[in-house]
PDB file of C-alpha atoms in Angstrom:
ATOM      1  CA  UNK A1427      -2.157 -15.388 -12.089  1.00 90.00           C
ATOM      2  CA  UNK A1428      -3.037 -11.354 -11.560  1.00 93.00           C
ATOM      3  CA  UNK A1429      -1.242  -8.828 -12.954  1.00 96.00           C
ATOM      4  CA  UNK A1430      -1.313  -4.781 -12.435  1.00 97.00           C
ATOM      5  CA  UNK A1431       0.667  -2.319 -14.508  1.00 98.00           C
ATOM      6  CA  UNK A1432       0.824   1.080 -14.323  1.00 98.00           C
ATOM      7  CA  UNK A1433       1.551   3.598 -17.178  1.00 97.00           C
ATOM      8  CA  UNK A1434       1.614   7.420 -18.054  1.00 95.00           C
ATOM      9  CA  UNK A1435       4.027  10.353 -18.195  1.00 96.00           C
ATOM     10  CA  UNK A1436       7.129   9.897 -16.024  1.00 97.00           C
ATOM     11  CA  UNK A1437       7.360  13.861 -16.165  1.00 97.00           C
ATOM     12  CA  UNK A1438       4.830  16.450 -15.368  1.00 98.00           C
ATOM     13  CA  UNK A1439       5.142  20.301 -14.804  1.00 97.00           C
ATOM     14  CA  UNK A1440       4.643  22.087 -11.729  1.00 97.00           C
ATOM     15  CA  UNK A1441       0.584  23.091 -11.289  1.00 97.00           C
ATOM     16  CA  UNK A1442      -0.211  20.725 -14.082  1.00 97.00           C
ATOM     17  CA  UNK A1443      -2.007  17.263 -13.637  1.00 97.00           C
ATOM     18  CA  UNK A1444      -0.732  14.109 -13.549  1.00 97.00           C
ATOM     19  CA  UNK A1445      -2.419  11.016 -14.948  1.00 98.00           C
ATOM     20  CA  UNK A1446      -1.992   7.571 -14.584  1.00 98.00           C
ATOM     21  CA  UNK A1447      -3.717   4.264 -15.454  1.00 98.00           C
ATOM     22  CA  UNK A1448      -3.350   0.833 -14.473  1.00 98.00           C
ATOM     23  CA  UNK A1449      -4.248  -2.191 -16.492  1.00 97.00           C
ATOM     24  CA  UNK A1450      -5.429  -5.126 -14.790  1.00 97.00           C
ATOM     25  CA  UNK A1451      -4.946  -8.762 -15.982  1.00 95.00           C
ATOM     26  CA  UNK A1452      -5.899 -12.148 -14.749  1.00 93.00           C
ATOM     27  CA  UNK A1453      -9.045 -10.937 -12.708  1.00 89.00           C
ATOM     28  CA  UNK A1454     -12.229  -9.148 -13.817  1.00 92.00           C
ATOM     29  CA  UNK A1455     -11.891  -5.634 -12.348  1.00 94.00           C
ATOM     30  CA  UNK A1456     -16.109  -6.034 -11.663  1.00 94.00           C
ATOM     31  CA  UNK A1457     -14.920  -9.055  -9.229  1.00 93.00           C
ATOM     32  CA  UNK A1458     -17.344  -7.828  -6.196  1.00 94.00           C
ATOM     33  CA  UNK A1459     -14.689  -8.895  -3.347  1.00 95.00           C
ATOM     34  CA  UNK A1460     -11.965  -6.037  -4.347  1.00 96.00           C
ATOM     35  CA  UNK A1461     -11.200  -2.239  -4.496  1.00 97.00           C
ATOM     36  CA  UNK A1462      -8.503  -0.953  -7.159  1.00 97.00           C
ATOM     37  CA  UNK A1463      -6.252   1.254  -5.328  1.00 98.00           C
ATOM     38  CA  UNK A1464      -3.538   3.694  -5.957  1.00 98.00           C
ATOM     39  CA  UNK A1465      -0.531   4.400  -3.307  1.00 98.00           C
ATOM     40  CA  UNK A1466       2.662   6.312  -3.889  1.00 98.00           C
ATOM     41  CA  UNK A1467       6.350   6.803  -1.982  1.00 98.00           C
ATOM     42  CA  UNK A1468       8.330   9.909  -2.533  1.00 97.00           C
ATOM     43  CA  UNK A1469      11.898   9.239  -2.848  1.00 96.00           C
ATOM     44  CA  UNK A1470      13.530   7.703  -0.127  1.00 95.00           C
ATOM     45  CA  UNK A1471      10.259   7.869   2.177  1.00 96.00           C
ATOM     46  CA  UNK A1472       7.159   5.672   3.299  1.00 97.00           C
ATOM     47  CA  UNK A1473       3.972   4.640   1.426  1.00 98.00           C
ATOM     48  CA  UNK A1474       1.218   6.824   1.486  1.00 98.00           C
ATOM     49  CA  UNK A1475      -2.159   5.693   0.554  1.00 98.00           C
ATOM     50  CA  UNK A1476      -3.943   8.075  -2.272  1.00 98.00           C
ATOM     51  CA  UNK A1477      -7.415   6.667  -3.045  1.00 97.00           C
ATOM     52  CA  UNK A1478      -9.333   3.465  -4.401  1.00 97.00           C
ATOM     53  CA  UNK A1479     -12.502   2.782  -6.315  1.00 97.00           C
ATOM     54  CA  UNK A1480     -14.635   0.245  -6.787  1.00 96.00           C
ATOM     55  CA  UNK A1481     -15.849  -1.248 -10.076  1.00 94.00           C
ATOM     56  CA  UNK A1482     -19.214   0.607  -9.444  1.00 93.00           C
ATOM     57  CA  UNK A1483     -17.475   3.872  -9.391  1.00 93.00           C
ATOM     58  CA  UNK A1484     -17.326   4.364  -5.367  1.00 96.00           C
ATOM     59  CA  UNK A1485     -14.266   6.280  -4.409  1.00 96.00           C
ATOM     60  CA  UNK A1486     -12.364   6.456  -1.490  1.00 96.00           C
ATOM     61  CA  UNK A1487      -9.793   9.566  -1.282  1.00 96.00           C
ATOM     62  CA  UNK A1488      -6.563  10.435   1.481  1.00 95.00           C
ATOM     63  CA  UNK A1489      -8.378  13.131   3.003  1.00 94.00           C
ATOM     64  CA  UNK A1490      -5.031  15.063   3.108  1.00 92.00           C
ATOM     65  CA  UNK A1491      -5.120  14.946  -0.797  1.00 91.00           C
ATOM     66  CA  UNK A1492      -8.994  15.237  -1.536  1.00 80.00           C
ATOM     67  CA  UNK A1493      -9.739  18.145  -3.518  1.00 89.00           C
ATOM     68  CA  UNK A1494      -7.179  17.321  -5.991  1.00 95.00           C
ATOM     69  CA  UNK A1495      -7.871  13.722  -6.649  1.00 96.00           C
ATOM     70  CA  UNK A1496      -9.761  12.277  -9.360  1.00 96.00           C
ATOM     71  CA  UNK A1497     -10.399   8.132  -9.554  1.00 97.00           C
ATOM     72  CA  UNK A1498     -12.181   6.360 -12.342  1.00 97.00           C
ATOM     73  CA  UNK A1499     -12.684   2.931 -13.508  1.00 97.00           C
ATOM     74  CA  UNK A1500     -13.199   1.952 -17.234  1.00 95.00           C
ATOM     75  CA  UNK A1501     -14.309  -2.004 -16.833  1.00 94.00           C
ATOM     76  CA  UNK A1502     -14.474  -2.610 -20.301  1.00 94.00           C
ATOM     77  CA  UNK A1503     -10.747  -2.165 -20.827  1.00 95.00           C
ATOM     78  CA  UNK A1504      -9.807  -3.528 -17.327  1.00 95.00           C
ATOM     79  CA  UNK A1505      -8.491  -0.131 -16.427  1.00 97.00           C
ATOM     80  CA  UNK A1506      -8.603   2.241 -13.595  1.00 97.00           C
ATOM     81  CA  UNK A1507      -6.813   5.668 -13.443  1.00 98.00           C
ATOM     82  CA  UNK A1508      -5.703   8.455 -11.185  1.00 98.00           C
ATOM     83  CA  UNK A1509      -5.580  12.356 -11.908  1.00 98.00           C
ATOM     84  CA  UNK A1510      -3.948  14.708  -9.402  1.00 97.00           C
ATOM     85  CA  UNK A1511      -4.160  18.300 -10.068  1.00 97.00           C
ATOM     86  CA  UNK A1512      -2.285  21.037  -9.798  1.00 96.00           C
ATOM     87  CA  UNK A1513       1.162  18.911  -8.917  1.00 97.00           C
ATOM     88  CA  UNK A1514       3.957  20.339  -7.098  1.00 97.00           C
ATOM     89  CA  UNK A1515       7.555  18.794  -6.300  1.00 97.00           C
ATOM     90  CA  UNK A1516       5.866  17.038  -3.196  1.00 97.00           C
ATOM     91  CA  UNK A1517       4.277  14.846  -5.680  1.00 98.00           C
ATOM     92  CA  UNK A1518       7.232  13.380  -6.807  1.00 98.00           C
ATOM     93  CA  UNK A1519       7.094   9.835  -6.224  1.00 98.00           C
ATOM     94  CA  UNK A1520       6.792   6.014  -7.317  1.00 98.00           C
ATOM     95  CA  UNK A1521       3.213   5.333  -7.883  1.00 98.00           C
ATOM     96  CA  UNK A1522       1.840   1.947  -7.471  1.00 98.00           C
ATOM     97  CA  UNK A1523      -1.630   0.489  -8.078  1.00 98.00           C
ATOM     98  CA  UNK A1524      -2.499  -2.574  -5.705  1.00 98.00           C
ATOM     99  CA  UNK A1525      -5.859  -4.445  -5.309  1.00 97.00           C
ATOM    100  CA  UNK A1526      -7.452  -4.280  -1.872  1.00 97.00           C
ATOM    101  CA  UNK A1527      -9.832  -6.987  -0.406  1.00 96.00           C
ATOM    102  CA  UNK A1528     -12.549  -5.339   0.920  1.00 93.00           C
ATOM    103  CA  UNK A1529     -11.186  -2.913   3.673  1.00 93.00           C
ATOM    104  CA  UNK A1530      -7.989  -5.339   4.232  1.00 96.00           C
ATOM    105  CA  UNK A1531      -4.757  -6.445   2.718  1.00 97.00           C
ATOM    106  CA  UNK A1532      -3.586  -4.571  -0.497  1.00 98.00           C
ATOM    107  CA  UNK A1533      -2.193  -7.420  -2.667  1.00 96.00           C
ATOM    108  CA  UNK A1534      -1.042  -7.587  -5.292  1.00 97.00           C
ATOM    109  CA  UNK A1535       0.878  -4.574  -6.276  1.00 98.00           C
ATOM    110  CA  UNK A1536       2.077  -3.152  -9.748  1.00 98.00           C
ATOM    111  CA  UNK A1537       5.658  -2.578 -10.002  1.00 97.00           C
ATOM    112  CA  UNK A1538       5.238   1.113  -9.679  1.00 98.00           C
ATOM    113  CA  UNK A1539       6.106   4.029 -11.372  1.00 98.00           C
ATOM    114  CA  UNK A1540       8.229   7.183 -11.183  1.00 98.00           C
ATOM    115  CA  UNK A1541       6.830  10.294 -11.731  1.00 98.00           C
ATOM    116  CA  UNK A1542       8.718  13.356 -11.281  1.00 98.00           C
ATOM    117  CA  UNK A1543       7.540  17.184 -11.251  1.00 98.00           C
ATOM    118  CA  UNK A1544       9.645  19.179 -12.772  1.00 96.00           C
ATOM    119  CA  UNK A1545       9.610  22.175 -15.070  1.00 95.00           C
TER     120      UNK A1545
ATOM    121  CA  UNK B 147       4.068  12.329   9.634  1.00 82.00           C
ATOM    122  CA  UNK B 148       2.034   8.412   9.457  1.00 88.00           C
ATOM    123  CA  UNK B 149      -0.802   7.660  10.819  1.00 91.00           C
ATOM    124  CA  UNK B 150       0.340   4.360  12.246  1.00 97.00           C
ATOM    125  CA  UNK B 151       3.965   4.572  14.401  1.00 97.00           C
ATOM    126  CA  UNK B 152       6.628   1.903  13.899  1.00 98.00           C
ATOM    127  CA  UNK B 153      10.285   2.378  14.851  1.00 98.00           C
ATOM    128  CA  UNK B 154      12.761   3.712  12.113  1.00 97.00           C
ATOM    129  CA  UNK B 155      14.698   0.603  12.672  1.00 97.00           C
ATOM    130  CA  UNK B 156      15.469  -2.285  14.232  1.00 98.00           C
ATOM    131  CA  UNK B 157      18.362  -4.777  13.850  1.00 97.00           C
ATOM    132  CA  UNK B 158      19.583  -8.605  14.766  1.00 96.00           C
ATOM    133  CA  UNK B 159      22.467 -11.045  14.041  1.00 97.00           C
ATOM    134  CA  UNK B 160      21.412 -14.103  11.590  1.00 97.00           C
ATOM    135  CA  UNK B 161      19.480 -16.400  13.119  1.00 97.00           C
ATOM    136  CA  UNK B 162      17.902 -14.162  16.045  1.00 97.00           C
ATOM    137  CA  UNK B 163      14.579 -13.091  16.113  1.00 97.00           C
ATOM    138  CA  UNK B 164      13.489  -9.550  15.805  1.00 98.00           C
ATOM    139  CA  UNK B 165      10.259  -7.657  16.297  1.00 98.00           C
ATOM    140  CA  UNK B 166       8.128  -4.678  14.991  1.00 98.00           C
ATOM    141  CA  UNK B 167       5.760  -2.800  16.438  1.00 98.00           C
ATOM    142  CA  UNK B 168       2.820  -1.109  14.793  1.00 98.00           C
ATOM    143  CA  UNK B 169       1.025   1.621  17.031  1.00 98.00           C
ATOM    144  CA  UNK B 170      -2.545   2.892  16.208  1.00 97.00           C
ATOM    145  CA  UNK B 171      -5.685   4.112  17.875  1.00 97.00           C
ATOM    146  CA  UNK B 172      -9.283   2.815  17.965  1.00 97.00           C
ATOM    147  CA  UNK B 173     -10.148   4.105  14.794  1.00 96.00           C
ATOM    148  CA  UNK B 174      -7.623   2.214  12.520  1.00 97.00           C
ATOM    149  CA  UNK B 175      -6.244  -1.000  14.300  1.00 98.00           C
ATOM    150  CA  UNK B 176      -8.412  -1.143  17.010  1.00 97.00           C
ATOM    151  CA  UNK B 177     -11.695  -1.519  14.768  1.00 97.00           C
ATOM    152  CA  UNK B 178      -9.473  -3.242  11.247  1.00 97.00           C
ATOM    153  CA  UNK B 179      -7.321  -5.863  10.296  1.00 97.00           C
ATOM    154  CA  UNK B 180      -3.895  -5.553   9.903  1.00 98.00           C
ATOM    155  CA  UNK B 181      -1.651  -6.394   7.217  1.00 98.00           C
ATOM    156  CA  UNK B 182       1.979  -6.256   6.904  1.00 98.00           C
ATOM    157  CA  UNK B 183       4.618  -5.562   3.493  1.00 98.00           C
ATOM    158  CA  UNK B 184       8.073  -6.457   2.908  1.00 98.00           C
ATOM    159  CA  UNK B 185       9.991  -4.059   0.761  1.00 98.00           C
ATOM    160  CA  UNK B 186      13.414  -4.472  -0.785  1.00 97.00           C
ATOM    161  CA  UNK B 187      14.807  -1.220  -1.989  1.00 93.00           C
ATOM    162  CA  UNK B 188      13.772  -0.906  -5.752  1.00 94.00           C
ATOM    163  CA  UNK B 189      11.222  -3.427  -5.796  1.00 97.00           C
ATOM    164  CA  UNK B 190       7.149  -3.308  -5.006  1.00 98.00           C
ATOM    165  CA  UNK B 191       6.019  -3.652  -1.444  1.00 98.00           C
ATOM    166  CA  UNK B 192       4.851  -8.043  -0.973  1.00 98.00           C
ATOM    167  CA  UNK B 193       2.252  -8.857   1.213  1.00 98.00           C
ATOM    168  CA  UNK B 194       3.719 -11.255   4.315  1.00 98.00           C
ATOM    169  CA  UNK B 195       0.803 -10.785   6.604  1.00 98.00           C
ATOM    170  CA  UNK B 196      -2.748 -10.501   6.539  1.00 98.00           C
ATOM    171  CA  UNK B 197      -5.944 -10.438   8.788  1.00 98.00           C
ATOM    172  CA  UNK B 198      -3.239  -9.651  11.658  1.00 98.00           C
ATOM    173  CA  UNK B 199      -1.777 -13.194  11.746  1.00 98.00           C
ATOM    174  CA  UNK B 200      -2.252 -15.161   8.345  1.00 98.00           C
ATOM    175  CA  UNK B 201       0.239 -15.474   5.862  1.00 98.00           C
ATOM    176  CA  UNK B 202       0.049 -15.955   2.085  1.00 97.00           C
ATOM    177  CA  UNK B 203       0.768 -18.916   0.330  1.00 96.00           C
ATOM    178  CA  UNK B 204       4.934 -18.915   0.125  1.00 96.00           C
ATOM    179  CA  UNK B 205       5.209 -16.730   3.059  1.00 97.00           C
ATOM    180  CA  UNK B 206       7.580 -19.124   5.434  1.00 97.00           C
ATOM    181  CA  UNK B 207       6.259 -19.603   8.688  1.00 96.00           C
ATOM    182  CA  UNK B 208       9.192 -17.816  10.408  1.00 98.00           C
ATOM    183  CA  UNK B 209       6.974 -14.745   9.808  1.00 98.00           C
ATOM    184  CA  UNK B 210       4.197 -14.192  12.272  1.00 98.00           C
ATOM    185  CA  UNK B 211       1.870 -11.364  13.006  1.00 98.00           C
ATOM    186  CA  UNK B 212      -0.268 -10.591  16.028  1.00 98.00           C
ATOM    187  CA  UNK B 213      -2.554  -7.887  17.189  1.00 98.00           C
ATOM    188  CA  UNK B 214      -3.458  -6.302  20.735  1.00 97.00           C
ATOM    189  CA  UNK B 215      -5.714  -3.270  21.103  1.00 97.00           C
ATOM    190  CA  UNK B 216      -4.557  -0.772  19.121  1.00 97.00           C
ATOM    191  CA  UNK B 217      -1.366  -2.050  18.448  1.00 98.00           C
ATOM    192  CA  UNK B 218      -0.025  -5.005  16.089  1.00 98.00           C
ATOM    193  CA  UNK B 219       3.439  -6.900  15.909  1.00 98.00           C
ATOM    194  CA  UNK B 220       5.307  -8.769  13.201  1.00 98.00           C
ATOM    195  CA  UNK B 221       7.944 -11.073  14.243  1.00 98.00           C
ATOM    196  CA  UNK B 222      10.585 -12.912  12.338  1.00 98.00           C
ATOM    197  CA  UNK B 223      12.254 -15.752  13.416  1.00 98.00           C
ATOM    198  CA  UNK B 224      15.522 -17.755  12.261  1.00 97.00           C
ATOM    199  CA  UNK B 225      16.692 -14.005  10.774  1.00 97.00           C
ATOM    200  CA  UNK B 226      18.363 -14.413   7.369  1.00 97.00           C
ATOM    201  CA  UNK B 227      20.352 -11.835   5.136  1.00 96.00           C
ATOM    202  CA  UNK B 228      17.931 -11.870   2.528  1.00 96.00           C
ATOM    203  CA  UNK B 229      15.262 -10.626   5.135  1.00 97.00           C
ATOM    204  CA  UNK B 230      17.260  -7.136   5.128  1.00 97.00           C
ATOM    205  CA  UNK B 231      14.544  -4.634   3.823  1.00 98.00           C
ATOM    206  CA  UNK B 232      11.808  -2.503   5.000  1.00 98.00           C
ATOM    207  CA  UNK B 233       8.575  -3.305   6.545  1.00 98.00           C
ATOM    208  CA  UNK B 234       5.278  -1.585   6.538  1.00 98.00           C
ATOM    209  CA  UNK B 235       2.130  -1.927   8.660  1.00 98.00           C
ATOM    210  CA  UNK B 236      -1.059  -1.195   7.084  1.00 98.00           C
ATOM    211  CA  UNK B 237      -4.731  -1.187   8.111  1.00 98.00           C
ATOM    212  CA  UNK B 238      -8.145   0.804   7.285  1.00 97.00           C
ATOM    213  CA  UNK B 239      -9.306   3.993   9.374  1.00 97.00           C
ATOM    214  CA  UNK B 240     -12.927   4.748   9.838  1.00 96.00           C
ATOM    215  CA  UNK B 241     -12.635   8.333  10.361  1.00 94.00           C
ATOM    216  CA  UNK B 242     -13.126  10.839   7.650  1.00 91.00           C
ATOM    217  CA  UNK B 243     -15.255   8.872   5.536  1.00 92.00           C
ATOM    218  CA  UNK B 244     -12.960   5.760   5.617  1.00 95.00           C
ATOM    219  CA  UNK B 245      -9.200   5.929   4.213  1.00 96.00           C
ATOM    220  CA  UNK B 246      -6.253   3.488   4.218  1.00 97.00           C
ATOM    221  CA  UNK B 247      -3.157   4.173   6.385  1.00 98.00           C
ATOM    222  CA  UNK B 248       0.315   3.022   6.536  1.00 98.00           C
ATOM    223  CA  UNK B 249       3.229   3.133   9.452  1.00 98.00           C
ATOM    224  CA  UNK B 250       6.239   5.037   8.277  1.00 97.00           C
ATOM    225  CA  UNK B 251       8.095   1.784   7.969  1.00 98.00           C
ATOM    226  CA  UNK B 252      11.006  -0.030   9.737  1.00 98.00           C
ATOM    227  CA  UNK B 253      14.033  -0.734   8.346  1.00 98.00           C
ATOM    228  CA  UNK B 254      15.840  -4.310   9.143  1.00 98.00           C
ATOM    229  CA  UNK B 255      19.511  -4.693   9.596  1.00 97.00           C
ATOM    230  CA  UNK B 256      20.694  -7.962   9.909  1.00 96.00           C
ATOM    231  CA  UNK B 257      23.965  -7.519  11.431  1.00 91.00           C
TER     232      UNK B 257
END
């Protein structure tokens, strides 16, 4: 059974870099059918797609966040990672990682991790 | 402001039917498949519908989806109190090199 688990600091200072890792178990991150995604949800608000990465390293980013994002993948560790630079309070959110079949559905999702941007 | 438009809230009594709309444009819903997610507060979203109208294993047939042009609809029949949750539509947008998009979410209240 495929499982995804987010990990990383819960508190990040404004202007610094937010870094999260998603560990994949139960399936190969090199499966050619899937992309690996980051999605976030600010407290009390809706879902926002951040970006995704293919096992080859090809990436797609949300145009509204492009320039502050970097996604990477480490197939040997079955992990993919997110970096968001120059964070502000607006980046405070629950961050989810999720598998995506091609350009289609997101399933499954990790349990999510709350990241707070505050000094 | 979300790329896909959903009503903020819907409500209905137990046993009744409710529909949730999701409106987009040709670059997203018009040319890509739609999926729907259920999110109970405090938990991660769960896939309900994929490829516009397919249900994953374990999802009751009370949940159904459809798509026409640049809009999609989620229908829930035989409402139960356990269906009270937030519902999101999602798809891909072909503009700007391609990116994922979601609706703003709809809060379902079972009266």
